[in-house]
Short mmCIF file of C-alpha atoms in Angstrom, two decimals:
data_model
loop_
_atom_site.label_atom_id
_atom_site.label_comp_id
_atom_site.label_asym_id
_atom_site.label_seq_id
_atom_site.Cartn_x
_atom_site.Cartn_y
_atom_site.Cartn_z
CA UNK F 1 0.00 0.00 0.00
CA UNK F 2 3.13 2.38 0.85
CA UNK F 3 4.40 1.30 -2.54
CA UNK F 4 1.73 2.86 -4.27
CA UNK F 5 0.76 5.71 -2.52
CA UNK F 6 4.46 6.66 -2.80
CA UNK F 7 4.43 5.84 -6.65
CA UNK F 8 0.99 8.02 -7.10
CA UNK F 9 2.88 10.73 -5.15
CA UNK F 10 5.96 10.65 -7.58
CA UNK F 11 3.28 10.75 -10.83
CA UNK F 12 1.66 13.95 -9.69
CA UNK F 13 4.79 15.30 -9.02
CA UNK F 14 6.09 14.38 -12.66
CA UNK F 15 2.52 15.32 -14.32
CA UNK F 16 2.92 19.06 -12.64
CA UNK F 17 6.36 19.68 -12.75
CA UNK F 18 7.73 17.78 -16.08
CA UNK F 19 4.69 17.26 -18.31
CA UNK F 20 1.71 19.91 -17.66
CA UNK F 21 -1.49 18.60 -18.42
CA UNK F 22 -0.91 14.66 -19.23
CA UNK F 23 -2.91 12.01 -21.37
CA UNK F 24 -3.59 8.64 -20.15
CA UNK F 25 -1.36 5.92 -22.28
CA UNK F 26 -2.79 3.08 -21.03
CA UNK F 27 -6.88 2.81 -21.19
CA UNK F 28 -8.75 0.69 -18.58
CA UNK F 29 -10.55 -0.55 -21.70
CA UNK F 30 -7.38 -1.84 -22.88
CA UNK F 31 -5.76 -3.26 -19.74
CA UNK F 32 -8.98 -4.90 -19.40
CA UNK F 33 -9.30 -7.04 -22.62
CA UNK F 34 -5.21 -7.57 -22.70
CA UNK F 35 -4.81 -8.91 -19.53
CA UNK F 36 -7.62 -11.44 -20.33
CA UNK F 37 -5.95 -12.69 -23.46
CA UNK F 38 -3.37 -15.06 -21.93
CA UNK F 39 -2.80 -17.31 -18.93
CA UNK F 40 -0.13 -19.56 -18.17
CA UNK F 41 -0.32 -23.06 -17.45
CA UNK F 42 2.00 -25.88 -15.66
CA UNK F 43 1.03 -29.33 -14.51
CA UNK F 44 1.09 -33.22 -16.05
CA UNK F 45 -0.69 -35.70 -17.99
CA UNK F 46 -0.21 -39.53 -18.37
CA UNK F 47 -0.26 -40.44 -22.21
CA UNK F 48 -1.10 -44.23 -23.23
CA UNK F 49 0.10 -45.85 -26.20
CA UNK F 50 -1.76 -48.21 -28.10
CA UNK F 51 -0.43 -52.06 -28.26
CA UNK F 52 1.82 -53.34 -31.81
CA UNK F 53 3.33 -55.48 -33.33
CA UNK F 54 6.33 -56.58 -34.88
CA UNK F 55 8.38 -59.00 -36.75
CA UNK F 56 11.74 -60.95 -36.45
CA UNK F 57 13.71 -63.48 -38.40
CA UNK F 58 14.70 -66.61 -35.78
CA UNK F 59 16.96 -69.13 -37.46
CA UNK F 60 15.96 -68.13 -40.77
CA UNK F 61 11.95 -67.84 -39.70
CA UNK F 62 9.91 -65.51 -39.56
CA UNK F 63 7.80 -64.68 -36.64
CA UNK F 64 5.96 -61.90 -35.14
CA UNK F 65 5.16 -61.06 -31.85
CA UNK F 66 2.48 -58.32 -30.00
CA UNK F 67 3.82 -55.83 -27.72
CA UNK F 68 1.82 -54.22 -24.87
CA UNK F 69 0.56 -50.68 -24.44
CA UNK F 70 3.07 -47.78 -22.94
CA UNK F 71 2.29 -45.32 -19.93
CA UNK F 72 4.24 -42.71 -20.18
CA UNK F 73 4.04 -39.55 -17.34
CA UNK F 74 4.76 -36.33 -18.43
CA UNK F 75 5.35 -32.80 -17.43
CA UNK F 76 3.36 -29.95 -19.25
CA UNK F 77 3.52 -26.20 -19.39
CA UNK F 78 1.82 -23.68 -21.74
CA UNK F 79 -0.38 -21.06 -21.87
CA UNK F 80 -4.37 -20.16 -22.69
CA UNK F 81 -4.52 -17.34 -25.82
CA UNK F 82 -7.47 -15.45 -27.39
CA UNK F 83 -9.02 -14.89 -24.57
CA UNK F 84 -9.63 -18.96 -23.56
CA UNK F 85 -9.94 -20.66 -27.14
CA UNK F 86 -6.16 -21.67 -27.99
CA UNK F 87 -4.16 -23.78 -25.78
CA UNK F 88 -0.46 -23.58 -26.44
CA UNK F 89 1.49 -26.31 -24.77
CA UNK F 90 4.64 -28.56 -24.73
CA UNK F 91 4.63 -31.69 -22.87
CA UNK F 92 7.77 -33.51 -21.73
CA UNK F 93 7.81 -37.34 -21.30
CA UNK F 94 9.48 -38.67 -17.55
CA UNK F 95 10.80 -41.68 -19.64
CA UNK F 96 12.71 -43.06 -16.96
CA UNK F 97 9.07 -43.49 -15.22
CA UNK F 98 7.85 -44.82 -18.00
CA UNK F 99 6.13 -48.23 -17.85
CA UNK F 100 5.63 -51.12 -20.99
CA UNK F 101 5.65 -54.71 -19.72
CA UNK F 102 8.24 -56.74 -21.28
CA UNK F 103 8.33 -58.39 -24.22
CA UNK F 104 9.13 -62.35 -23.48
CA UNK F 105 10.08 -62.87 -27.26
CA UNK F 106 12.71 -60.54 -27.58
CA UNK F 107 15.62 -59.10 -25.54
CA UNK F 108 14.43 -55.76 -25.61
CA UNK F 109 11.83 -53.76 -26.94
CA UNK F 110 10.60 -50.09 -26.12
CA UNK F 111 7.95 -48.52 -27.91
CA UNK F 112 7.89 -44.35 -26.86
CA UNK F 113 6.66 -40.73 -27.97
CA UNK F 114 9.42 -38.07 -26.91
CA UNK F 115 8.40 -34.28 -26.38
CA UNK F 116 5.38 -32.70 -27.75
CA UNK F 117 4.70 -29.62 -28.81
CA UNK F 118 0.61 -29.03 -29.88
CA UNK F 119 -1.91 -26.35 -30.21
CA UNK F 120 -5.70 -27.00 -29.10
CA UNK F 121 -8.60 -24.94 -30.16
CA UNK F 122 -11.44 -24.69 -28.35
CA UNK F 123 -14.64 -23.80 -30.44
CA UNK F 124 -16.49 -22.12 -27.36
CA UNK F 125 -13.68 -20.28 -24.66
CA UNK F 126 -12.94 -22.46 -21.77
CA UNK F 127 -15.01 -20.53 -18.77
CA UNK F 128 -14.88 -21.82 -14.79
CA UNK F 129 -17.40 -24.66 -14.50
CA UNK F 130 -17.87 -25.36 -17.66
CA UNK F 131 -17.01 -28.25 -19.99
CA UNK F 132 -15.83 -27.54 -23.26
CA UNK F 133 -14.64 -29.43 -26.66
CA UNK F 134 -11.55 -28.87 -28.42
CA UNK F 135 -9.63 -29.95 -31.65
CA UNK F 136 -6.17 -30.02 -32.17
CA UNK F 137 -3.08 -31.32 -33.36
CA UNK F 138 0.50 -31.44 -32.35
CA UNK F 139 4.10 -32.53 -33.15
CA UNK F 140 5.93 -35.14 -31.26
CA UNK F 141 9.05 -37.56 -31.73
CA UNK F 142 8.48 -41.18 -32.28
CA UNK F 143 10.79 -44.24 -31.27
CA UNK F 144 10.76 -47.19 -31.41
CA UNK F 145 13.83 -49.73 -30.69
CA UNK F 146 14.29 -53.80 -30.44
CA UNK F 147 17.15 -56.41 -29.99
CA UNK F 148 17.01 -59.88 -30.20
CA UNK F 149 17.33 -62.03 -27.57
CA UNK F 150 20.73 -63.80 -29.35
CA UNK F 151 22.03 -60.22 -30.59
CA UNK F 152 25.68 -59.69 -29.07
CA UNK F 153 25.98 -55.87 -30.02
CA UNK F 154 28.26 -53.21 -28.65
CA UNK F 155 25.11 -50.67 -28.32
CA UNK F 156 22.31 -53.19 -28.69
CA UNK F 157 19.63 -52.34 -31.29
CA UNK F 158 19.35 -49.85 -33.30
CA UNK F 159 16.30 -47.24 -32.93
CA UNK F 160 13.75 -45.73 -35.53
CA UNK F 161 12.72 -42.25 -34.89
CA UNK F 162 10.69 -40.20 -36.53
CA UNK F 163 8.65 -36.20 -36.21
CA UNK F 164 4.83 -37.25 -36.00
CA UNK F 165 1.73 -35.13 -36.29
CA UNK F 166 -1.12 -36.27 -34.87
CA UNK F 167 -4.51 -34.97 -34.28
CA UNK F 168 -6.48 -35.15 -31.27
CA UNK F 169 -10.41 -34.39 -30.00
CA UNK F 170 -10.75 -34.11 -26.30
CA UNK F 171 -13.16 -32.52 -23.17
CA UNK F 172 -11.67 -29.68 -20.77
CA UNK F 173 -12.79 -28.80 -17.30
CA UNK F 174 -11.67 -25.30 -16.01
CA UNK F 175 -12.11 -25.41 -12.12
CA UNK F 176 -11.69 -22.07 -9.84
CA UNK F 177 -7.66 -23.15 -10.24
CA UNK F 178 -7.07 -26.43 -12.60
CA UNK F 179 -7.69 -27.28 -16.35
CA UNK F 180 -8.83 -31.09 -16.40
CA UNK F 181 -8.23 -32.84 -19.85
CA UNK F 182 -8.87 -36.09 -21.69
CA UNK F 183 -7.93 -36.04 -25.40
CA UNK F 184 -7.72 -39.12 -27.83
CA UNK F 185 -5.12 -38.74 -30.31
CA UNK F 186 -4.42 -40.24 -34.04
CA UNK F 187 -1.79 -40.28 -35.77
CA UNK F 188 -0.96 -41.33 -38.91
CA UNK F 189 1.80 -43.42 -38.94
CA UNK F 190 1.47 -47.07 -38.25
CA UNK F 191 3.57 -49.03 -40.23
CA UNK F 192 7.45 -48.84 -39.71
CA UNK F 193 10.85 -50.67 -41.11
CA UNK F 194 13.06 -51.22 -38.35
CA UNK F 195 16.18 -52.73 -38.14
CA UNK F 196 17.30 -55.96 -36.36
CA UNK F 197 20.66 -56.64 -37.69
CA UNK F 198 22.99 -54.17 -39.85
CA UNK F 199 21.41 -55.83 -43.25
CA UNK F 200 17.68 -56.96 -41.93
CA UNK F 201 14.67 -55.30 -41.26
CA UNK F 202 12.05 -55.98 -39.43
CA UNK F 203 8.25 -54.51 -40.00
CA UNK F 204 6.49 -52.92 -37.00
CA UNK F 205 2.76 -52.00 -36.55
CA UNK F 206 1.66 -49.64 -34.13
CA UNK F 207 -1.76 -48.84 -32.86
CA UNK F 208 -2.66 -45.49 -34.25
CA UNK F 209 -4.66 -44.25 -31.24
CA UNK F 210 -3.46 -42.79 -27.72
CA UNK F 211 -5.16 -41.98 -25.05
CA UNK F 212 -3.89 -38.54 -22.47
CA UNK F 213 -5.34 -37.39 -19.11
CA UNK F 214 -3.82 -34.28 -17.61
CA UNK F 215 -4.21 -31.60 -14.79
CA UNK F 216 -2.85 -28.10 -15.37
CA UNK F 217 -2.49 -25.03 -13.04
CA UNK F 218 -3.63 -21.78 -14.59
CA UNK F 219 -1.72 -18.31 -13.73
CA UNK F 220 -4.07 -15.04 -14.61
CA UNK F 221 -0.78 -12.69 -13.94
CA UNK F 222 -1.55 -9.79 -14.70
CA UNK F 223 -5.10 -9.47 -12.93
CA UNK F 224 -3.67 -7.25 -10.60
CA UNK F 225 -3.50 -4.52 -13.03
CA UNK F 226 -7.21 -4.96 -14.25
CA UNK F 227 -8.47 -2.12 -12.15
CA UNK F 228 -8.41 1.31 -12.10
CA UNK F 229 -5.47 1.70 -9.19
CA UNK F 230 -3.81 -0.80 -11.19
CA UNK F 231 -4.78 1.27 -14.95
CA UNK F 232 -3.38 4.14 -13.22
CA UNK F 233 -0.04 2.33 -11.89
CA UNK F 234 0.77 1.18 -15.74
CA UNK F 235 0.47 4.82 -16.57
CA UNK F 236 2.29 6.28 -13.76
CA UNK F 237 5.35 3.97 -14.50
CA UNK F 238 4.90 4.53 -18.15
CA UNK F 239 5.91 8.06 -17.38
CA UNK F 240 8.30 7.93 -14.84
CA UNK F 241 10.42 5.59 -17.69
CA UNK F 242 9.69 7.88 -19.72
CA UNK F 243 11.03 11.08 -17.88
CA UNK F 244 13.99 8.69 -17.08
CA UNK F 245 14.26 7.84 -20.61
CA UNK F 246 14.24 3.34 -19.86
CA UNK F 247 11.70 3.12 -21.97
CA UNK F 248 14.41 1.59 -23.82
CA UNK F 249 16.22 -1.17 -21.68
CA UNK F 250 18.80 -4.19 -21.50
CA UNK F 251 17.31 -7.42 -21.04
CA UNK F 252 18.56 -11.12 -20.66
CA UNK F 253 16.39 -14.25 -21.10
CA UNK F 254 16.54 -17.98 -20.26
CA UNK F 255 14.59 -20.73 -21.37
CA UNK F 256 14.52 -24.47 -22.59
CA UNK F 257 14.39 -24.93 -26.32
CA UNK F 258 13.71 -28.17 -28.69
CA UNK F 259 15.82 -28.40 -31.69
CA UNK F 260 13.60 -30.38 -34.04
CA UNK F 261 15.40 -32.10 -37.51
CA UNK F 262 14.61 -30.56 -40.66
CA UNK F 263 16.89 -32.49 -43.27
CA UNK F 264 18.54 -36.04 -43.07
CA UNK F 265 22.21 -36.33 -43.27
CA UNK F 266 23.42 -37.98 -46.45
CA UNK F 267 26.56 -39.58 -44.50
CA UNK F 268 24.14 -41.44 -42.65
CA UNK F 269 22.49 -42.31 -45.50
CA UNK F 270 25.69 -43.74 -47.67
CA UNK F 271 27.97 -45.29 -44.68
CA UNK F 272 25.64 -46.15 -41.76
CA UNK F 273 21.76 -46.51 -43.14
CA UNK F 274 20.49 -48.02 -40.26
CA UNK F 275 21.40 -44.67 -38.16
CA UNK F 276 20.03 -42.82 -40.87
CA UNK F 277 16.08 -42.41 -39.20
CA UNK F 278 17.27 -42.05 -35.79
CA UNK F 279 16.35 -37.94 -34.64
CA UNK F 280 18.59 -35.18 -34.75
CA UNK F 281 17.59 -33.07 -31.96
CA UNK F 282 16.43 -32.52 -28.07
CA UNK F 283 16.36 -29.93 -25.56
CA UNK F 284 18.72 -27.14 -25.28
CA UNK F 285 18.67 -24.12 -23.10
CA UNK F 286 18.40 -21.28 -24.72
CA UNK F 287 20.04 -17.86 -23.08
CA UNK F 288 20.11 -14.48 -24.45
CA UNK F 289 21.44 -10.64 -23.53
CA UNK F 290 20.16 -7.91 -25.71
CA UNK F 291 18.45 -4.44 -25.59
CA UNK F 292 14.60 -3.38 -26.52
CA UNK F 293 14.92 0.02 -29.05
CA UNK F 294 11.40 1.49 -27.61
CA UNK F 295 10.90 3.97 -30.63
CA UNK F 296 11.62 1.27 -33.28
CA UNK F 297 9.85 -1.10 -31.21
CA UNK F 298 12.70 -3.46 -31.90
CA UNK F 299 15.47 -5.95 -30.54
CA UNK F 300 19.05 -6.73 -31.04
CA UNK F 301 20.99 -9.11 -28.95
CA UNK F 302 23.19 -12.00 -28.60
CA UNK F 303 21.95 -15.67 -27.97
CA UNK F 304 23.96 -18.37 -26.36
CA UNK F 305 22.61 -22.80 -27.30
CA UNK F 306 24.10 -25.83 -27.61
CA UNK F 307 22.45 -28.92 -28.64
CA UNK F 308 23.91 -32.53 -28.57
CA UNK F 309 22.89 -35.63 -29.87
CA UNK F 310 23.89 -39.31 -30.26
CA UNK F 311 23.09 -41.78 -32.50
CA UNK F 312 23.92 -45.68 -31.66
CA UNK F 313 23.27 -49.21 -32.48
CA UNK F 314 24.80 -52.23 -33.26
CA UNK F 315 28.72 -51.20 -32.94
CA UNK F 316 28.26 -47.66 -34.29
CA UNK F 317 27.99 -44.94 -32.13
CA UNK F 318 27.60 -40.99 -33.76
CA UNK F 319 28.04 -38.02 -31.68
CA UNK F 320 27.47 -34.40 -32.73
CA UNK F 321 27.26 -31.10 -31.16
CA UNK F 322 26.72 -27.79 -31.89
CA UNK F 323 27.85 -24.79 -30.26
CA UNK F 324 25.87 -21.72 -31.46
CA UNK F 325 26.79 -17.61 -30.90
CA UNK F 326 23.91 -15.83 -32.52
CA UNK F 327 23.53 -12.01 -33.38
CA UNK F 328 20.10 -11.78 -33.78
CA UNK F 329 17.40 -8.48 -34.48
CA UNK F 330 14.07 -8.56 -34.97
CA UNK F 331 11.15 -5.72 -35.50
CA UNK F 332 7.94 -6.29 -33.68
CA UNK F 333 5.12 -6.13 -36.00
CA UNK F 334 2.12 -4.64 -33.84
CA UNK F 335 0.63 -5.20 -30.77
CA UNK F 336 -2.74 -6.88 -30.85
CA UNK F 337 -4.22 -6.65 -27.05
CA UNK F 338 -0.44 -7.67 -25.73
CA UNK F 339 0.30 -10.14 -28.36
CA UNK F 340 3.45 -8.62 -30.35
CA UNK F 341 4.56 -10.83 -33.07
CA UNK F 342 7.92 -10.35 -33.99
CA UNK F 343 10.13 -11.64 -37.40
CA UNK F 344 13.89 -10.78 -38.06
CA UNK F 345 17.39 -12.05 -39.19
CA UNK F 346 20.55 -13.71 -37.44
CA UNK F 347 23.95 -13.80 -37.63
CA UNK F 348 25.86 -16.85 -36.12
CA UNK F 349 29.29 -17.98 -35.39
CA UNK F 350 28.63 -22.18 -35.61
CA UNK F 351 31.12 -24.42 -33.83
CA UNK F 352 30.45 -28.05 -35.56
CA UNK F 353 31.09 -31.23 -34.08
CA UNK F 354 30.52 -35.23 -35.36
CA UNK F 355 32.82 -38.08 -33.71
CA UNK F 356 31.93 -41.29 -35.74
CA UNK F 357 33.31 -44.29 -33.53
CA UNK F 358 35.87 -42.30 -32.09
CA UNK F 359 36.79 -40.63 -35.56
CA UNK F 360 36.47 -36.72 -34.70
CA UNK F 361 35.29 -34.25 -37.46
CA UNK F 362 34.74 -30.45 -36.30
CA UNK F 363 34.25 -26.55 -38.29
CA UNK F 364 33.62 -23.19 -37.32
CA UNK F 365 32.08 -21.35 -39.82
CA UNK F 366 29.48 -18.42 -40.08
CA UNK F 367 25.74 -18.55 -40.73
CA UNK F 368 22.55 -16.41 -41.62
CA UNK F 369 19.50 -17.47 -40.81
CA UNK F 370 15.96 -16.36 -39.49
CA UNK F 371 14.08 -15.84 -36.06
CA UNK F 372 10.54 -15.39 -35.38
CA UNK F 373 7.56 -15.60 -32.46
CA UNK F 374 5.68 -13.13 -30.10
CA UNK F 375 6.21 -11.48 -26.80
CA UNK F 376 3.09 -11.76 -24.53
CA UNK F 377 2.96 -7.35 -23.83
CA UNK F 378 0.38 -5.87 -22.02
CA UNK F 379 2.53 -2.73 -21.63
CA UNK F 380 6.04 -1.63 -22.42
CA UNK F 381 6.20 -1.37 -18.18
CA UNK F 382 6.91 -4.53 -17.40
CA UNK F 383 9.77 -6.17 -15.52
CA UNK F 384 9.77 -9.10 -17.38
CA UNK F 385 7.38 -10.80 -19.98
CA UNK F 386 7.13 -13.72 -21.63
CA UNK F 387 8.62 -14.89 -24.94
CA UNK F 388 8.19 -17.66 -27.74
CA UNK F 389 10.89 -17.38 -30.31
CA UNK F 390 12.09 -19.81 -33.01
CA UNK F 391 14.90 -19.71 -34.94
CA UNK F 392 15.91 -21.29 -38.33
CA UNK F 393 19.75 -22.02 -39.84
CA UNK F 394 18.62 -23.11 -43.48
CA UNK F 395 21.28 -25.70 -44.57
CA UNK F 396 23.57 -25.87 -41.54
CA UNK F 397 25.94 -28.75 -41.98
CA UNK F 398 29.51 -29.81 -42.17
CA UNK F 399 30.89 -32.04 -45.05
CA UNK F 400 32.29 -35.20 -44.41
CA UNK F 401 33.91 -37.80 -47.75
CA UNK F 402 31.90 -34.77 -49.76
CA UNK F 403 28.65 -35.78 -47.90
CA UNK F 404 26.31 -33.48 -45.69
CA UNK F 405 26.01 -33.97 -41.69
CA UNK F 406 23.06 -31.89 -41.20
CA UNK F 407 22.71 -29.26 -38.20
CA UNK F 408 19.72 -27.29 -39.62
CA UNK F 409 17.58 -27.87 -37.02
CA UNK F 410 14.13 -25.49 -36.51
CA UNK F 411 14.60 -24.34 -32.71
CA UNK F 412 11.28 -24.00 -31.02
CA UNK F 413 11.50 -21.79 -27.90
CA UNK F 414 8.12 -22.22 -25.79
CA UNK F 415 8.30 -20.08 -23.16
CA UNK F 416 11.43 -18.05 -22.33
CA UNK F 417 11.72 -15.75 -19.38
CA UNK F 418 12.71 -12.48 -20.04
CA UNK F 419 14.14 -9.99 -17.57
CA UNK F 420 14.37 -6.04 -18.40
CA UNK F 421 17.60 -4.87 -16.23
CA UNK F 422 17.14 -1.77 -14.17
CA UNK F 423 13.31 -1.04 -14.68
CA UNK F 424 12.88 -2.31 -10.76
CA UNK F 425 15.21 0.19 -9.81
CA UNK F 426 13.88 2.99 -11.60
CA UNK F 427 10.39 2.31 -9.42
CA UNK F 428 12.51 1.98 -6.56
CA UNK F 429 14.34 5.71 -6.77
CA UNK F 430 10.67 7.50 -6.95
CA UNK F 431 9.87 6.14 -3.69
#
């Protein structure tokens, strides 16, 4: 309460003194429908997968054998747009939790969907109390790995993985605090070629439904400013940056970010084919330092990932790694009800590495590519906000025997935190 009677103080001061007769920046109009038009989610789901099948040579026969559905926990976090009828999310699997009952045919076999990334709409705006329908669809990683029982390999069997894009129906409950969900999902792909030995191949069926039943939390934020005191706040801080000119500020950000395979690698391809569908890609974080041109309504900054991945079976084993310095600036378009869309260009310094059974390849070289997303921006006040960028290297590789190793991976950055340096201290002083 001292806080903002102090604040209120320091804006009549800076009305009479600094700016005469002053205009209101921020309507309660405004405030009102902005703040409305996003909440943020965190919480879990379990995800089913449907039962399968698949096939393996013994002593020259062929035979087949059913697998059993997978359970699979997960965490989730997202965030409600448009004012309750879009559901942006990302769910990531707890494999190590993950539960299949073994196969008594085989010596191993694991059937699993890796991190998700999806987009529900909801056809009439989820509302406390109510039930309501939604559509969707979503992107997730597919594997799918077996060994026989007799197989005597350095890294056991090899694994088939592959982007998927299934669609889903499902129900939503919104409580006073909690988002209940049950969605059924399809997905196309059901048939697979997998390999058993280095020169065999095995076929694979796979149920095409799933079943998922999640609880998320949901975080209104910014309901604290949907009032007049709080209408009036945005616009007294509006012009107290203003007078101190930080409308303009440093920022840094931190977030996790999925870097999700674009191209196959025509190495793989020519000297090890059955590495050649296993996924590129996985979870990075994601840190940036930059500065937010208020006039321009534009960013430039510096981002920091790295992203690793290996590739094994049989007695192969592939590692790469990238090591990624990014100049990046981008112009925010316009700001729809504090959703700012951004789109820009990048400049990178790439550090490339691929160790093939011990065999190390590595370059340095520069790159140009392209980064996109929105800033959730009720006002240009803020401490922090929240930001989803991705960002796109089009034909990143190195060259190994004259063939590509591909690094051009599309990195999807949910949700990254981002801090605005000094704006707290600014308040502070005009206590």
């Amino acid at each position: 309460m001292k806080f903002n009677l102090l604040l209120i103080t320091s804006f009549l001061i800076i009305s009479n003194v600094s700016f005469g007769q002053t205009d209101s920046t921020y309507t309660f109009k405004y405030i009102s429908r902005s703040t409305k038009f996003a909440w943020t989610t965190f919480g879990g789901d379990f995800l089913m997968l449907g039962s399968g099948s698949t096939s393996f040579s013994d002593n020259g026969i062929a035979r087949q054998v059913d697998f059993s559905p997978t359970f699979i926990p997960r965490l989730t976090i997202g965030g409600i747009h448009f004012w309750g009828h879009a559901d942006f999310y990302v769910n990531f699997p707890l494999s190590f939790l993950a539960f299949q009952q073994k196969s008594t045919e085989l010596k191993n076999l694991e059937y699993r969907q890796g991190i998700e990334t999806g987009l529900k709409i909801y056809p009439l705006a989820l509302r406390q109390g109510k039930v309501r329908p939604y559509i969707g669809a979503s992107f997730r990683l597919l594997s799918f790995k077996q060994e026989l029982k007799e197989a005597n390999f350095q890294y056991g069997g090899t694994e088939f993985q592959k982007m998927i894009f299934p669609v889903q129906v499902g129900l939503s409950y919104v409580s006073s605090k909690y988002i209940f969900n049950f969605g059924l999902n399809y997905q196309t792909l059901q048939n697979i070629d997998n390999y058993i030995t280095q020169n065999d191949i095995g076929k694979v069926q796979l149920n095409p439904i799933s079943f998922q039943l999640g609880i998320t939390r949901y975080i209104d934020t910014d309901r604290s400013i949907r009032t007049p005191k709080g209408v009036e706040q945005e616009n007294l801080k509006y012009k107290i940056l203003e007078q101190e000119k930080r409308l303009s500020s440093w920022y840094w950000g931190l977030g996790p970010s999925a870097g999700l395979q674009m191209s196959k690698s025509s190495y793989l391809k020519e000297n090890y084919p059955h590495l050649y569908d296993n996924f590129i890609g996985g979870i990075m974080p994601d840190i940036t330092f930059g500065r937010f041109f208020n006039k321009p309504d534009m960013n430039v900054g510096f981002s920091y990932r790295t992203l690793g991945s290996t590739l094994q079976g049989f007695d192969d084993k592939v590692s790469i790694r990238r090591h990624s310095i990014m100049l990046e600036s981008y112009k925010n378009l316009f700001n729809w009800l504090g959703f700012v869309p951004f789109v820009g260009l990048t400049a990178s310094i790439e550090n490339l590495n691929v160790n093939v059974n011990g065999q190390k390849y590595s370059e340095t070289k520069p790159a140009v590519g392209f980064i996109f997303g929105w800033d959730i921006r009720v006002t240009k006040t803020g401490t922090s906000l929240l930001r989803t960028n991705l960002r796109w290297t089009p034909n990143l590789h190195i060259a190994i025997d004259n063939k590509k190793m591909m690094f051009d991976n599309l990195e999807f950055n949910f949700i990254q935190w981002v801090q605005f340096i000094g704006r707290k201290n600014v308040y502070r002083k005009h206590q």
